[in-house]
Each structure stands twice: as C-alpha cells, then as structure tokens.
Short mmCIF file of C-alpha atoms in Angstrom, two decimals:
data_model
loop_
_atom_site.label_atom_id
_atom_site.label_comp_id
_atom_site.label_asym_id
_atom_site.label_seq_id
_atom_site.Cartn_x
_atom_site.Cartn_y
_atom_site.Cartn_z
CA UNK A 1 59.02 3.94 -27.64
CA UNK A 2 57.59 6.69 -25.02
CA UNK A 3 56.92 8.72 -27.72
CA UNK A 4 54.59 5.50 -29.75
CA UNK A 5 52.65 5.35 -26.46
CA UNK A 6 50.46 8.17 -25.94
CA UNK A 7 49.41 7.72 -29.90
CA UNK A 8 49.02 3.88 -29.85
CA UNK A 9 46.34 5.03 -26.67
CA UNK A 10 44.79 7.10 -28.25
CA UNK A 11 44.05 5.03 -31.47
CA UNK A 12 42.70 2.45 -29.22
CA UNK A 13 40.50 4.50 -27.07
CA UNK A 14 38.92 5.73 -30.78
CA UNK A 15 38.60 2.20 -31.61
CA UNK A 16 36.85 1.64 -28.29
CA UNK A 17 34.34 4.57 -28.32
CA UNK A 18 33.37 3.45 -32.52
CA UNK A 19 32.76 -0.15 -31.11
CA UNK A 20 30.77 1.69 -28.24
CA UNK A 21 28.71 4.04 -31.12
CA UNK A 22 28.31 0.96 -33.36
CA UNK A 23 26.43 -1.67 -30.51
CA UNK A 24 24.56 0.94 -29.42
CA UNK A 25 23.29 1.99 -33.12
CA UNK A 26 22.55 -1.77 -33.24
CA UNK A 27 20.62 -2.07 -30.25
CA UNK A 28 18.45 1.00 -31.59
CA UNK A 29 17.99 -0.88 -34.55
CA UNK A 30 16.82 -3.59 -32.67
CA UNK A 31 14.81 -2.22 -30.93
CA UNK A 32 12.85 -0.38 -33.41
CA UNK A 33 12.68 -3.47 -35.08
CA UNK A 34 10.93 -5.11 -32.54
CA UNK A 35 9.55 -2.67 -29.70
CA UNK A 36 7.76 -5.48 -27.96
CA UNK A 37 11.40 -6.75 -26.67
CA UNK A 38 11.00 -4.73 -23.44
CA UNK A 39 7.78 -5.40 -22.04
CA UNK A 40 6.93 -6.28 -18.59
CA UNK A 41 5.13 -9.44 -19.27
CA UNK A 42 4.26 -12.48 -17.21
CA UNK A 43 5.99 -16.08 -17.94
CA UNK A 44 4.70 -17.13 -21.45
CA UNK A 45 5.81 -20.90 -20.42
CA UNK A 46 2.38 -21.62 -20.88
CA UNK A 47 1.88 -20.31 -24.39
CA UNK A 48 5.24 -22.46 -25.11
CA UNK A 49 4.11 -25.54 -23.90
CA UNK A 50 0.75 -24.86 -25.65
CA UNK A 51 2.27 -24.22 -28.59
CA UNK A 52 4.24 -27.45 -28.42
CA UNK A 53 1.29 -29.82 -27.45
CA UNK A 54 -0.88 -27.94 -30.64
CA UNK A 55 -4.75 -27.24 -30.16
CA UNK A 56 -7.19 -28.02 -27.72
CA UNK A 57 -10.92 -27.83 -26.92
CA UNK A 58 -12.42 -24.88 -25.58
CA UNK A 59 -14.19 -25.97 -22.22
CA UNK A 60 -17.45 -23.38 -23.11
CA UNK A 61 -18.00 -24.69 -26.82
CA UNK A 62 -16.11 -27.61 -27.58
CA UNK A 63 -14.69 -25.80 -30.60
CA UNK A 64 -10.72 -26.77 -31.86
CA UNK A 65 -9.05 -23.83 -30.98
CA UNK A 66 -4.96 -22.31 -30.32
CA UNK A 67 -4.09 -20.81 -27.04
CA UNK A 68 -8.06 -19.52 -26.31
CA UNK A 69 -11.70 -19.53 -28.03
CA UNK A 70 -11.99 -16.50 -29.61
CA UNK A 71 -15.75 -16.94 -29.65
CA UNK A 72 -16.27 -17.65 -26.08
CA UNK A 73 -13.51 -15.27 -24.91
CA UNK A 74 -11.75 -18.04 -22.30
CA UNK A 75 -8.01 -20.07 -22.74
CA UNK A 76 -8.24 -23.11 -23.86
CA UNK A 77 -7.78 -26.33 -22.07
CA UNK A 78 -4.09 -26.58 -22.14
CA UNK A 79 -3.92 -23.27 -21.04
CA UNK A 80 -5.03 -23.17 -17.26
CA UNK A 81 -7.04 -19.76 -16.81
CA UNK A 82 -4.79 -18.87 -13.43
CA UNK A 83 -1.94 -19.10 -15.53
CA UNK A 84 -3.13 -16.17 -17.34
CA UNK A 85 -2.44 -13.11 -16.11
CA UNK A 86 -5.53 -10.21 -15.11
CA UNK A 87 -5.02 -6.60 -16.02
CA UNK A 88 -6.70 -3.70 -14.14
CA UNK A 89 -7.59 -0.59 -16.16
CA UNK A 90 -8.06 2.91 -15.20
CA UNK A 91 -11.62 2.54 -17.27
CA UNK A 92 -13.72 0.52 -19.50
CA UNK A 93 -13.23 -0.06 -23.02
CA UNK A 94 -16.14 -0.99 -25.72
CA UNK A 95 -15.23 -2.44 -28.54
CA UNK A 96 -17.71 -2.34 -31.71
CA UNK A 97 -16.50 -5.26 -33.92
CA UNK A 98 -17.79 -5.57 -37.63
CA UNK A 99 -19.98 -8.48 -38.04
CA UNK A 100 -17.70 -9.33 -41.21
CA UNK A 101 -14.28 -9.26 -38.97
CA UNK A 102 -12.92 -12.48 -38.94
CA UNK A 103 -13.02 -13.35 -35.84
CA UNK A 104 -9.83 -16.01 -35.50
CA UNK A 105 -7.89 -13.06 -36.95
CA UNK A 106 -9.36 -10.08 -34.60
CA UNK A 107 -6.84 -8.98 -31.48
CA UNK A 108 -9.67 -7.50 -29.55
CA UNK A 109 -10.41 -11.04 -28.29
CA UNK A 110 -6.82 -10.28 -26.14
CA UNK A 111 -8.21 -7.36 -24.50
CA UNK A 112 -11.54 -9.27 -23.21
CA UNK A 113 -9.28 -12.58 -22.29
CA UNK A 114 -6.87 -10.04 -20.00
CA UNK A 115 -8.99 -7.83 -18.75
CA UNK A 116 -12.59 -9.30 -18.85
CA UNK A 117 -14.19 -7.53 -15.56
CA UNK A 118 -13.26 -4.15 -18.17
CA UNK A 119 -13.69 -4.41 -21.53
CA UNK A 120 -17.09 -5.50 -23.57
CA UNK A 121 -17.10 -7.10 -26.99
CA UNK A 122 -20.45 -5.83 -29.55
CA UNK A 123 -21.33 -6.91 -32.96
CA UNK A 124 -22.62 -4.35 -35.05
CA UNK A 125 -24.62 -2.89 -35.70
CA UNK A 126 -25.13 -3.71 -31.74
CA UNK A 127 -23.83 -0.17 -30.03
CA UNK A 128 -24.36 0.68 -26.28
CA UNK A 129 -26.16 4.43 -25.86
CA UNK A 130 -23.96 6.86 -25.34
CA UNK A 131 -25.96 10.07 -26.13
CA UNK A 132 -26.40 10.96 -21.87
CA UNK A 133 -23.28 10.13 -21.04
CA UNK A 134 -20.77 11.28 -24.23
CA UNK A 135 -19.23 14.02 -21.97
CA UNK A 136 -17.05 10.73 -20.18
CA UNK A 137 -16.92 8.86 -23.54
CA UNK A 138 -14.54 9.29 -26.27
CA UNK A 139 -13.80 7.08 -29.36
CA UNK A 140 -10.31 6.53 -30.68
CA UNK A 141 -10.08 6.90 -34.27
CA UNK A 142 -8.48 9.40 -36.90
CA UNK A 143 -9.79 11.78 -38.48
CA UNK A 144 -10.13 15.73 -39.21
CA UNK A 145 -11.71 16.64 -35.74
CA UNK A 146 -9.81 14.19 -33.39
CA UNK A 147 -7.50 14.94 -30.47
CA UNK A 148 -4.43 14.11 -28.96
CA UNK A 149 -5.13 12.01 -25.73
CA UNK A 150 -3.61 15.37 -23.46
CA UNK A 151 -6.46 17.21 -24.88
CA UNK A 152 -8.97 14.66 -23.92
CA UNK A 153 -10.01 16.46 -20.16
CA UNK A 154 -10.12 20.03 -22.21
CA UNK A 155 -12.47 18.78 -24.56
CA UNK A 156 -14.81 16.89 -22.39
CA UNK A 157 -14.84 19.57 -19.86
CA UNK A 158 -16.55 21.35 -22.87
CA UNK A 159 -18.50 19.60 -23.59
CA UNK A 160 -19.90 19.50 -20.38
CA UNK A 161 -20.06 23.62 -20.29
CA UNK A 162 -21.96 23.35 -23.89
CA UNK A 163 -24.50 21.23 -22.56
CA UNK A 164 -25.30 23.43 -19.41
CA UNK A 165 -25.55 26.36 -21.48
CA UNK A 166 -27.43 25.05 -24.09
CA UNK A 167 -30.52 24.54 -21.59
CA UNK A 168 -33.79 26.42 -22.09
CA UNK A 169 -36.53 24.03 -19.92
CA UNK A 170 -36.78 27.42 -17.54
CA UNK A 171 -37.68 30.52 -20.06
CA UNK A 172 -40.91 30.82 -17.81
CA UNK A 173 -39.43 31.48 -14.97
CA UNK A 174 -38.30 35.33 -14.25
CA UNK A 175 -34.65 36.48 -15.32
CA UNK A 176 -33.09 36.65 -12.11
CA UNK A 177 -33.70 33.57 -10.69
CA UNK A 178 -33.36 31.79 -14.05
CA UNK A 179 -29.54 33.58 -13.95
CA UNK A 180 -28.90 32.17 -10.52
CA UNK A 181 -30.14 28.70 -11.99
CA UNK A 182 -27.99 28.59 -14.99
CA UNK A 183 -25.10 29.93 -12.48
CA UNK A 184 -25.50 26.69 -10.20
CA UNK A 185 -25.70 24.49 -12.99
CA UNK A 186 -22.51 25.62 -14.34
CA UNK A 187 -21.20 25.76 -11.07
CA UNK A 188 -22.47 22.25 -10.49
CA UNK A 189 -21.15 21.17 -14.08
CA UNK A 190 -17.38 22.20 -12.78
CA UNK A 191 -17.87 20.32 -9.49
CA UNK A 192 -18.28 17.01 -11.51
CA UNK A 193 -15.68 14.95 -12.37
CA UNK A 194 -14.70 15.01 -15.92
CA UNK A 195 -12.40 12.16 -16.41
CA UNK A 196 -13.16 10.18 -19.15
CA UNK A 197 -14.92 6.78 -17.77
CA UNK A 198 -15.07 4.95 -21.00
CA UNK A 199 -12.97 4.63 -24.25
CA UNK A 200 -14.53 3.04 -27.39
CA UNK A 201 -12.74 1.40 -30.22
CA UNK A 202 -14.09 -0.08 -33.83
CA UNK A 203 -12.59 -3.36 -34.61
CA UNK A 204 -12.34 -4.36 -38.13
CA UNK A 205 -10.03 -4.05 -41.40
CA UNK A 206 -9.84 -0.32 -41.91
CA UNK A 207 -12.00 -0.85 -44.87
CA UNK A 208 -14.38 -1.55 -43.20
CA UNK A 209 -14.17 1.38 -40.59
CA UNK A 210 -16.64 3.57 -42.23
CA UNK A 211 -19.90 1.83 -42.03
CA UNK A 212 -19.78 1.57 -37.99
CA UNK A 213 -18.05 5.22 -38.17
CA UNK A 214 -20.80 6.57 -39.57
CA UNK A 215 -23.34 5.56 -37.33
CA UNK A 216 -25.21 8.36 -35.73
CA UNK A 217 -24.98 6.83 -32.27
CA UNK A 218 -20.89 7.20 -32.25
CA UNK A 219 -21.31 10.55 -33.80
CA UNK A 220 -21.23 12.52 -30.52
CA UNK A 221 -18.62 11.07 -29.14
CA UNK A 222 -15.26 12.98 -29.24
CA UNK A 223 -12.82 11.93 -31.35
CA UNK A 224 -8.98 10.68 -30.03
CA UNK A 225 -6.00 9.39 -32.36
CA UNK A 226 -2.69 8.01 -31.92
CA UNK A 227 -0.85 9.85 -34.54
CA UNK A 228 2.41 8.71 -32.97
CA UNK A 229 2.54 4.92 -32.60
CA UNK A 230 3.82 2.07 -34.94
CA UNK A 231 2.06 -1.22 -35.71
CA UNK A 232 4.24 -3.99 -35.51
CA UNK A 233 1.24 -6.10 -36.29
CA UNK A 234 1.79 -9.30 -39.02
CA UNK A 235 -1.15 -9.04 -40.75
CA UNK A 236 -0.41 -4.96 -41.96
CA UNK A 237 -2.68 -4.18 -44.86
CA UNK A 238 -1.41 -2.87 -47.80
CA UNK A 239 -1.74 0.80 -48.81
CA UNK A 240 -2.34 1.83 -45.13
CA UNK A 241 0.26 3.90 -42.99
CA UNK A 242 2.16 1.75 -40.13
CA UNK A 243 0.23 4.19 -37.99
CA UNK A 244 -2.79 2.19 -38.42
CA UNK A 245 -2.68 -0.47 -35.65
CA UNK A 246 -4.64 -3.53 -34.91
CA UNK A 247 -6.65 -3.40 -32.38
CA UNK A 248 -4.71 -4.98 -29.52
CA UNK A 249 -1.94 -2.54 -30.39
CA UNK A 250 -4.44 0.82 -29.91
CA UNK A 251 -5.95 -0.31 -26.39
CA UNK A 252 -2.32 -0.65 -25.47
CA UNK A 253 -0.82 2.46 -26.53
CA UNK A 254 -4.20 4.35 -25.76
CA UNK A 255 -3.73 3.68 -21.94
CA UNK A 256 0.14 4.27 -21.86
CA UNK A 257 -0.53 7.82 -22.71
CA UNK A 258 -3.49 8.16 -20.78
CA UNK A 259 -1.60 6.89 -17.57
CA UNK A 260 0.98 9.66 -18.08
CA UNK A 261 -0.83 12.13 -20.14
CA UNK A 262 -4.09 12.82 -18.20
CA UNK A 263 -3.46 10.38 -15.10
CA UNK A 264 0.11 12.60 -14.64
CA UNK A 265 1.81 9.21 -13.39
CA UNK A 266 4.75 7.68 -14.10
CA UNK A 267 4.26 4.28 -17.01
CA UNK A 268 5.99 1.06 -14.97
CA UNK A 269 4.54 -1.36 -17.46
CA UNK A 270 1.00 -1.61 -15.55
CA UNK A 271 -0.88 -2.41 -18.77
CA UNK A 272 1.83 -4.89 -20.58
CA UNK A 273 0.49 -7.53 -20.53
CA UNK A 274 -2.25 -6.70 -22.74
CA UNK A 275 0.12 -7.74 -24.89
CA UNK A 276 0.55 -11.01 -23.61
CA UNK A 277 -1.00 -13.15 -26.16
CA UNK A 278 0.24 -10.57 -28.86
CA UNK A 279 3.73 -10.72 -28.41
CA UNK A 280 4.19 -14.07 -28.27
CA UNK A 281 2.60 -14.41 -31.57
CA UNK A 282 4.54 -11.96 -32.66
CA UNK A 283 7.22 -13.46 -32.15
CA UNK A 284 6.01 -17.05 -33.54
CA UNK A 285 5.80 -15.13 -36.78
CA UNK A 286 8.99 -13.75 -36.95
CA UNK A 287 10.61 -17.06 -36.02
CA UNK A 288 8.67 -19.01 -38.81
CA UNK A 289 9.56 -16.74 -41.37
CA UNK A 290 12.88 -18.04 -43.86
CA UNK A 291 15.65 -15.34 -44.41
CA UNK A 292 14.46 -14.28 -47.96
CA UNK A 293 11.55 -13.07 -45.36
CA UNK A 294 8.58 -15.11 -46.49
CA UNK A 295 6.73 -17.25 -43.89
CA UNK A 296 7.02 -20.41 -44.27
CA UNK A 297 4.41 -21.94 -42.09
CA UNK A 298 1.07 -20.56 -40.69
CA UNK A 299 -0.40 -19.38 -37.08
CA UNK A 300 -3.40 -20.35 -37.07
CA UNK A 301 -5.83 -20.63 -33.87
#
C-alpha cells in the first residue's frame, strides 16, 4: 500500500496541473474571442434598461432613435446625459466622415457622445486646414509611407527641422548673419514642443477611403497605422483583413499606444470607456445570434 502512494500522488498532481493547462487555454480562448471582456467601463444599467423600454425621442430633433441621436450627437431621452460617462483625451481628434456613410451605422458618433469637449465630426468634402500646423497633426491610416505610433515624435520633429531649413525669405541679407538666423530658427524649432496636438481619422466603409484620402489637404499630414490590432466589430466587410477596424475601435486603440508609447505612462484603462456604447452592442449582437451563428434579430438605432 506505501508503495501505491507516492504513484497514486503523482498521477493526481498530473491530473491537476492538465486541468490547470486546459482552463487556462480556455480562458485565452475566451478572451481572444471577445477582448472587450476586460474593460474598465462605467455601469451600462442604463443601456439595459434602455434597451428594455425600446426607442425614444431625441430631445434636439425629435427623431426615433436607440440609446442616442446619431445626428445630433446627444443620448436619448431614456438615457439621462449624467448617466453617461465623459472621457478626457491627451488631444483632439477630427474625424472626416464620407457624406455617403450611413450614419445610424457609423461608430464615430461614440467618440463625439464620450468625449464631446475633444473630438469634431466633418462631412466631406468639409476638411479643417491643416497645411500651418501638419508638424502636430498626423492621420491614422495604412498605407506604404505610414508609421508606427512610437515613431510619431521622430517624424514630426522632422518635419519641423525640414521646414526651418527649407526657408529662403532672407537671401538678401549677408551670409553671416543669415547663418546666425537660420541657427536660431533651428534652435528655436527644437525649443518647441513637438507632441502631436491633433489626430485625424476618415470614417467610412474602406471603399470608400480613397476619395477623402486623396484629397490634397490630408496629403501633408503624416501617416500612422495600427498594424497590430483586431476588429471585433459586427458589421466586418468582406474581403478586408480583421486589421481593418471601425472607427470606434481605431480612436481606442490609437490612444492606448499613444498613452504608453509616446506619453511613456502606464495604460489603467483611462480611455475605456470609449467603448462604452460599443461594447454593449457588441455584446447585444453576440447574444441575439442562434448557435448555427446567424443573427436572428436586428440592432437597430
């Protein structure tokens, strides 16, 4: 019997440490599945009972509308405004929506809702001017010549150095003196601070990218992409890489790496609940979808 022991103890701690390796492969799975499960968010009671009582009247327009008026940019009725919780950015955020985005179906609307005092909403082909000031302005998008976000202060600083040495207003004045004065605007270039100030993102279906792309007056800007992030969104578009993410999902992601790439801070979940209104969609989705995986009711606004 002593000599059953030992092996009886050791079969069980093996059995212990697979049960261990197996719940913790599940939770992985999990959580890949669904990485909004850990977010910092405020109490979505309100969104339930909202959901429960069905739509309201947005207090601006009138209009019929789910959770908030995504024309007017304010909760709806049912959903008291102080219930909502206010984000505070590091910057401001332009977003350049295509006139043909619907707009019930457009996350951006989150981003103005949660963080109005920071982020603007345009039409195009309505763009702010950027030209003076594209040495603090970058736009997030992927391409050939975009950046990581770490090399986002690199680049700008630059940009900065390109634009001081590219002056030539004072070729009439003698050599030494116009030396000193390219010297102190350098110098005075370096002195300035060179953290970006304003992040600009195109809202649409990426078909549609191109057209506001293209326009000259984003052309200057420098170019940032997410190459490492995973859209979760509902709506995915076919023939497009899960790196493509709505809207919502690239402000979000955007500022986690900023706050620890370039603001060198540790992430504590300031900026989850940009996700507020996402998330709990997200998860009305998944919950109204049948096991064979096709939804079998609608959210509509």
């Amino acid at each position: 019997m002593s000599l059953n022991t030992p092996i009886f103890l050791k079969e069980r701690e093996e059995d212990n440490s697979k049960f261990v390796e197996i719940q913790q492969s599940q939770t992985t799975s999990i959580a890949a599945e669904d990485p909004l499960q850990n977010l910092c968010l405020a109490s979505q009671e309100v969104l339930q009972k909202a959901q429960q009582n069905g739509r309201s009247k947005c207090l601006k327009c009138g209009g019929s509308r789910m959770f908030y008026c995504y024309t007017c940019y304010v909760p709806v009725e049912n959903v008291p405004i102080e219930q909502i919780p206010r984000v505070k950015l590091p910057l401001k955020i332009d977003i350049i929506k295509h006139p043909n985005e619907t707009d019930g179906k457009s996350t951006a609307v989150h981003a103005k809702l949660l963080a109005p005092e920071f982020v603007n909403i345009y039409t195009y082909p309505c763009i702010p001017e950027y030209e003076e000031k594209d040495h603090e302005v970058a736009l997030v998008f992927p391409g050939p010549k975009s950046v990581s976000v770490k090399e986002i202060s690199f680049h700008l600083q630059e940009k900065i150095q390109n634009n001081v040495g590219g002056k030539n207003d004072d070729l009439d004045k003698p050599f030494i003196k116009r030396k000193k004065t390219e010297e102190q605007d350098l110098n005075d270039s370096k002195c300035k601070d060179t953290t970006l100030k304003k992040i600009v993102f195109i809202d649409s279906t990426w078909n549609q990218t191109n057209k506001i792309f293209t326009d000259e007056r984003l052309q200057g800007l420098l170019q940032v992409e997410l190459k490492t992030r995973k859209t979760c969104f509902w709506r995915h578009q076919k023939g497009k890489p899960d790196t493509f993410l709505s809207t919502i999902e690239a402000i979000y992601y955007f500022l986690v790496d900023y706050h620890t790439d370039i603001l060198k801070e540790k992430y504590k979940g300031q900026y989850d609940n940009l996700l507020f209104f996402y998330s709990f969609m997200h998860q009305l989705v998944k919950n109204a979808k049948c096991p064979g995986g096709k939804e079998t009711r609608k959210l509509t606004h």
